[in-house]
Tab-separated table of C-alpha atoms in Angstrom:
chain	number	residue	atom	x	y	z
A	1	MET	CA	-40.075	178.166	106.167
A	2	ILE	CA	-43.035	180.446	105.713
A	3	ALA	CA	-41.824	183.395	103.723
A	4	ASN	CA	-42.500	187.033	104.518
A	5	ALA	CA	-45.500	188.570	102.793
A	6	ILE	CA	-44.775	189.786	99.279
A	7	LEU	CA	-46.836	191.211	96.422
A	8	LEU	CA	-47.179	188.946	93.427
A	9	SER	CA	-49.238	189.153	90.189
A	10	ILE	CA	-51.364	186.178	89.273
A	11	LEU	CA	-53.197	185.206	86.083
A	12	THR	CA	-56.902	184.505	86.088
A	13	LEU	CA	-57.316	181.247	87.952
A	14	SER	CA	-58.707	178.193	86.189
A	15	ASN	CA	-62.261	177.179	87.054
A	16	ALA	CA	-60.902	174.554	89.453
A	17	PHE	CA	-59.514	177.242	91.744
A	18	ILE	CA	-61.904	180.142	91.375
A	19	PRO	CA	-64.604	180.451	94.070
A	20	LYS	CA	-67.840	179.509	92.354
A	21	LEU	CA	-70.297	181.957	93.886
A	22	GLN	CA	-69.904	184.935	91.537
A	23	ALA	CA	-72.649	187.341	90.458
A	24	THR	CA	-73.734	186.997	86.846
A	25	ARG	CA	-76.227	189.565	85.630
A	26	ASN	CA	-77.193	188.027	82.334
A	27	TYR	CA	-78.389	184.680	83.664
A	28	HIS	CA	-82.140	183.992	83.751
A	29	LYS	CA	-83.647	180.575	84.208
A	30	ALA	CA	-87.369	179.873	84.238
A	31	THR	CA	-88.536	177.109	86.541
A	32	THR	CA	-91.788	175.929	87.966
A	33	PHE	CA	-90.107	174.343	90.968
A	34	ARG	CA	-89.844	176.007	94.358
A	35	GLN	CA	-86.303	177.105	95.174
A	36	THR	CA	-85.113	177.749	98.700
A	37	LEU	CA	-81.899	178.665	100.437
A	38	ARG	CA	-81.290	178.549	104.171
A	39	ASP	CA	-78.395	178.780	106.595
A	40	ALA	CA	-77.068	175.539	107.991
A	41	SER	CA	-78.203	175.013	111.563
A	42	GLU	CA	-75.698	175.296	114.404
A	43	ASP	CA	-75.491	171.503	114.638
A	44	GLU	CA	-75.223	171.038	110.859
A	45	ALA	CA	-72.401	173.593	110.713
A	46	LYS	CA	-70.315	171.559	113.173
A	47	ILE	CA	-70.410	168.358	111.124
A	48	ILE	CA	-67.610	167.464	108.703
A	49	TYR	CA	-69.068	166.370	105.354
A	50	SER	CA	-67.153	164.503	102.653
A	51	PHE	CA	-67.858	165.890	99.176
A	52	VAL	CA	-67.012	163.115	96.708
A	53	ASP	CA	-65.831	163.479	93.121
A	54	PRO	CA	-67.753	160.745	91.252
A	55	LYS	CA	-65.082	160.538	88.541
A	56	SER	CA	-61.961	160.097	90.657
A	57	GLN	CA	-63.711	158.798	93.792
A	58	THR	CA	-61.569	161.191	95.810
A	59	SER	CA	-63.145	163.433	98.424
A	60	ILE	CA	-62.693	166.751	100.165
A	61	ASP	CA	-63.859	167.319	103.743
A	62	CYS	CA	-65.997	170.426	104.204
A	63	TYR	CA	-68.071	172.367	106.676
A	64	ILE	CA	-71.373	173.580	105.266
A	65	ASP	CA	-72.766	177.093	105.423
A	66	LYS	CA	-75.895	176.964	103.254
A	67	ILE	CA	-78.427	174.375	102.095
A	68	ALA	CA	-80.289	174.958	98.861
A	69	GLU	CA	-83.211	173.204	97.214
A	70	ILE	CA	-83.305	173.727	93.460
A	71	ASN	CA	-85.502	171.810	91.021
A	72	GLU	CA	-86.338	169.304	93.759
A	73	GLU	CA	-82.648	168.562	94.362
A	74	GLN	CA	-80.833	169.384	97.597
A	75	TYR	CA	-77.420	171.063	97.446
A	76	LEU	CA	-74.973	171.788	100.242
A	77	VAL	CA	-72.770	174.867	99.976
A	78	GLY	CA	-69.599	174.502	102.000
A	79	TYR	CA	-65.907	175.227	102.316
A	80	PRO	CA	-62.921	172.925	103.034
A	81	ILE	CA	-61.981	172.286	106.668
A	82	ASP	CA	-58.322	172.689	105.684
A	83	ASP	CA	-56.623	175.646	104.006
A	84	CYS	CA	-57.069	175.910	100.238
A	85	VAL	CA	-53.734	176.050	98.435
A	86	SER	CA	-52.332	176.033	94.926
A	87	ILE	CA	-48.959	175.122	93.460
A	88	THR	CA	-47.903	177.855	91.066
A	89	ILE	CA	-45.212	178.434	88.486
A	90	GLU	CA	-43.851	181.744	87.219
A	91	ASP	CA	-44.635	182.734	83.629
A	92	ASN	CA	-43.708	186.166	82.295
A	93	ASP	CA	-43.365	187.569	85.825
A	94	GLU	CA	-46.789	186.272	86.808
A	95	LEU	CA	-47.672	183.328	89.010
A	96	VAL	CA	-49.868	180.768	87.280
A	97	PRO	CA	-51.655	178.062	89.291
A	98	ILE	CA	-51.006	174.598	87.912
A	99	PRO	CA	-54.322	172.822	87.174
A	100	LEU	CA	-54.979	169.699	89.210
A	101	ASN	CA	-55.132	167.553	86.076
A	102	ASP	CA	-51.818	168.819	84.747
A	103	PRO	CA	-49.095	166.102	84.685
A	104	LEU	CA	-46.726	168.705	86.160
A	105	ILE	CA	-48.587	168.369	89.456
A	106	ASP	CA	-47.603	164.699	89.556
A	107	SER	CA	-43.938	165.589	89.408
A	108	VAL	CA	-43.928	168.238	92.168
A	109	PHE	CA	-46.687	167.233	94.576
A	110	GLU	CA	-44.725	164.585	96.474
A	111	ASP	CA	-41.682	166.856	96.659
A	112	PHE	CA	-43.800	169.551	98.293
A	113	GLN	CA	-45.322	166.961	100.649
A	114	LYS	CA	-41.883	165.838	101.797
A	115	SER	CA	-40.526	169.383	102.079
A	116	LEU	CA	-43.456	170.506	104.233
A	117	LYS	CA	-43.248	167.427	106.463
A	118	ASP	CA	-39.532	168.069	106.993
A	119	GLU	CA	-40.333	171.579	108.174
A	120	ASN	CA	-43.266	170.667	110.398
A	121	ASN	CA	-44.608	167.178	110.981
A	122	ASN	CA	-48.114	168.608	111.438
A	123	TYR	CA	-48.269	169.811	107.846
A	124	GLU	CA	-50.154	167.550	105.452
A	125	LEU	CA	-50.577	168.519	101.815
A	126	LYS	CA	-53.621	166.750	100.390
A	127	ARG	CA	-54.473	166.082	96.751
A	128	THR	CA	-58.151	166.777	97.124
A	129	PRO	CA	-60.620	167.478	94.287
A	130	VAL	CA	-61.484	171.064	93.320
A	131	THR	CA	-58.446	172.437	95.169
A	132	LEU	CA	-55.370	171.172	96.933
A	133	THR	CA	-55.633	171.541	100.706
A	134	LEU	CA	-53.102	171.882	103.496
A	135	ALA	CA	-53.748	170.724	107.037
A	136	GLY	CA	-51.806	171.910	110.076
A	137	LEU	CA	-51.044	175.439	108.891
A	138	GLU	CA	-51.480	177.991	111.644
A	139	ASP	CA	-52.899	181.416	110.847
A	140	ASP	CA	-50.426	184.290	110.883
A	141	SER	CA	-52.013	187.697	110.415
A	142	GLU	CA	-48.641	189.234	109.532
A	143	MET	CA	-48.455	186.961	106.499
A	144	LYS	CA	-51.563	188.299	104.805
A	145	TYR	CA	-51.348	190.519	101.768
A	146	ASP	CA	-53.393	191.395	98.705
A	147	PHE	CA	-52.527	191.119	95.066
A	148	ASP	CA	-52.658	194.697	93.824
A	149	ASP	CA	-52.068	195.114	90.116
A	150	SER	CA	-53.854	197.780	88.077
A	151	ASP	CA	-53.573	195.577	84.993
A	152	LEU	CA	-55.820	192.939	86.568
A	153	ASP	CA	-59.601	192.975	86.711
A	154	ASP	CA	-61.259	192.797	90.125
A	155	ASP	CA	-62.113	189.136	89.545
A	156	ASP	CA	-58.414	188.376	88.994
A	157	VAL	CA	-57.238	189.753	92.342
A	158	GLU	CA	-56.913	187.186	95.081
A	159	GLU	CA	-55.749	187.616	98.661
A	160	VAL	CA	-53.142	184.926	99.251
A	161	GLU	CA	-50.215	183.974	101.441
A	162	LEU	CA	-46.923	182.529	100.314
A	163	VAL	CA	-46.512	179.267	102.215
A	164	SER	CA	-43.461	177.645	100.669
A	165	GLU	CA	-41.040	177.697	97.763
A	166	LEU	CA	-39.380	174.733	96.111
A	167	GLU	CA	-36.780	174.675	93.323
A	168	LEU	CA	-36.725	171.625	91.075
A	169	SER	CA	-34.617	171.344	87.914
A	170	ASN	CA	-33.892	175.086	88.074
A	171	VAL	CA	-37.608	175.906	88.165
A	172	THR	CA	-39.122	177.641	91.191
A	173	PHE	CA	-42.522	176.465	92.362
A	174	ARG	CA	-44.516	178.324	95.006
A	175	LEU	CA	-47.265	177.034	97.253
A	176	LEU	CA	-49.900	179.727	97.871
A	177	LYS	CA	-52.679	179.698	100.438
A	178	TYR	CA	-55.978	181.426	99.625
A	179	VAL	CA	-57.021	183.648	102.534
A	180	VAL	CA	-60.664	183.577	101.462
A	181	PRO	CA	-62.036	179.993	101.450
A	182	ILE	CA	-63.159	178.431	98.203
A	183	TRP	CA	-66.879	177.717	98.204
A	184	ILE	CA	-67.812	174.254	97.006
A	185	ILE	CA	-71.249	172.862	96.143
A	186	ALA	CA	-72.255	169.201	96.412
A	187	LYS	CA	-75.559	167.489	95.571
A	188	LYS	CA	-77.201	165.131	97.987
A	189	ASP	CA	-77.583	161.731	96.309
A	190	GLY	CA	-79.100	159.347	98.827
A	191	GLU	CA	-76.536	159.133	101.603
A	192	ASN	CA	-73.786	160.543	99.399
A	193	LEU	CA	-72.716	164.112	98.655
A	194	GLN	CA	-71.405	164.360	95.110
A	195	LEU	CA	-69.436	167.174	93.549
A	196	LEU	CA	-71.022	168.615	90.421
A	197	ASP	CA	-69.816	168.517	86.852
A	198	ASP	CA	-68.844	171.870	85.362
A	199	ASP	CA	-72.180	172.519	83.662
A	200	GLU	CA	-74.350	171.763	86.717
A	201	ASP	CA	-71.937	173.572	89.013
A	202	GLU	CA	-72.212	176.755	86.961
A	203	LYS	CA	-76.014	176.641	86.879
A	204	VAL	CA	-76.449	175.825	90.562
A	205	SER	CA	-73.868	178.428	91.633
A	206	LEU	CA	-75.726	181.103	89.721
A	207	GLU	CA	-79.039	180.121	91.286
A	208	VAL	CA	-77.495	180.197	94.770
A	209	GLU	CA	-75.964	183.593	94.061
A	210	LYS	CA	-79.323	184.845	92.830
A	211	MET	CA	-81.053	183.673	96.034
A	212	LEU	CA	-78.336	185.247	98.178
A	213	ASP	CA	-78.868	188.538	96.394
A	214	GLU	CA	-82.595	188.319	97.013
A	215	GLN	CA	-82.030	187.693	100.729
A	216	SER	CA	-79.675	190.649	101.132
């Protein structure tokens, strides 16, 4: 089922699929609060944390790598325990990820779920927030390849693997796995870990990136 590695061009991913920790030079934020960033301890890194979307009340299970304190709030920086994937459609010879809130996802998600289960009962495609995830996919180093297109900026080039193809109503959909995990930030709210809205996510991501730069 898993196709051989091929080179494909991809449009700039929507914010839902782009890893959030990106350097931004023109961001400056004054604060009187102490800001800290530390590595998760060995024990903390072994725990599976559920990051919850307060709007949909869906969750995505993550391991954590960093813990930040910003403006007296605690944030956990993690990555999904399962592989991050995206359902894409071809547009002008480029593969475009379908946003999670697009109705088109509703019409193809279950078909992909069934197709993957038919191929391997261990596969489980999950409709998680931030990014779709796929459990049960074994790593295959021969599958890995890089997008390499001189017309794309560096930020538009993603290392992915082609997992599966599905044709519905004469339209070909492809399921791609991101080789590099997508970093996700959640805020500690009592006993809960809540995903951030777009505005807070952007601000916190930039602060975390700034602290990482200072530590390097």
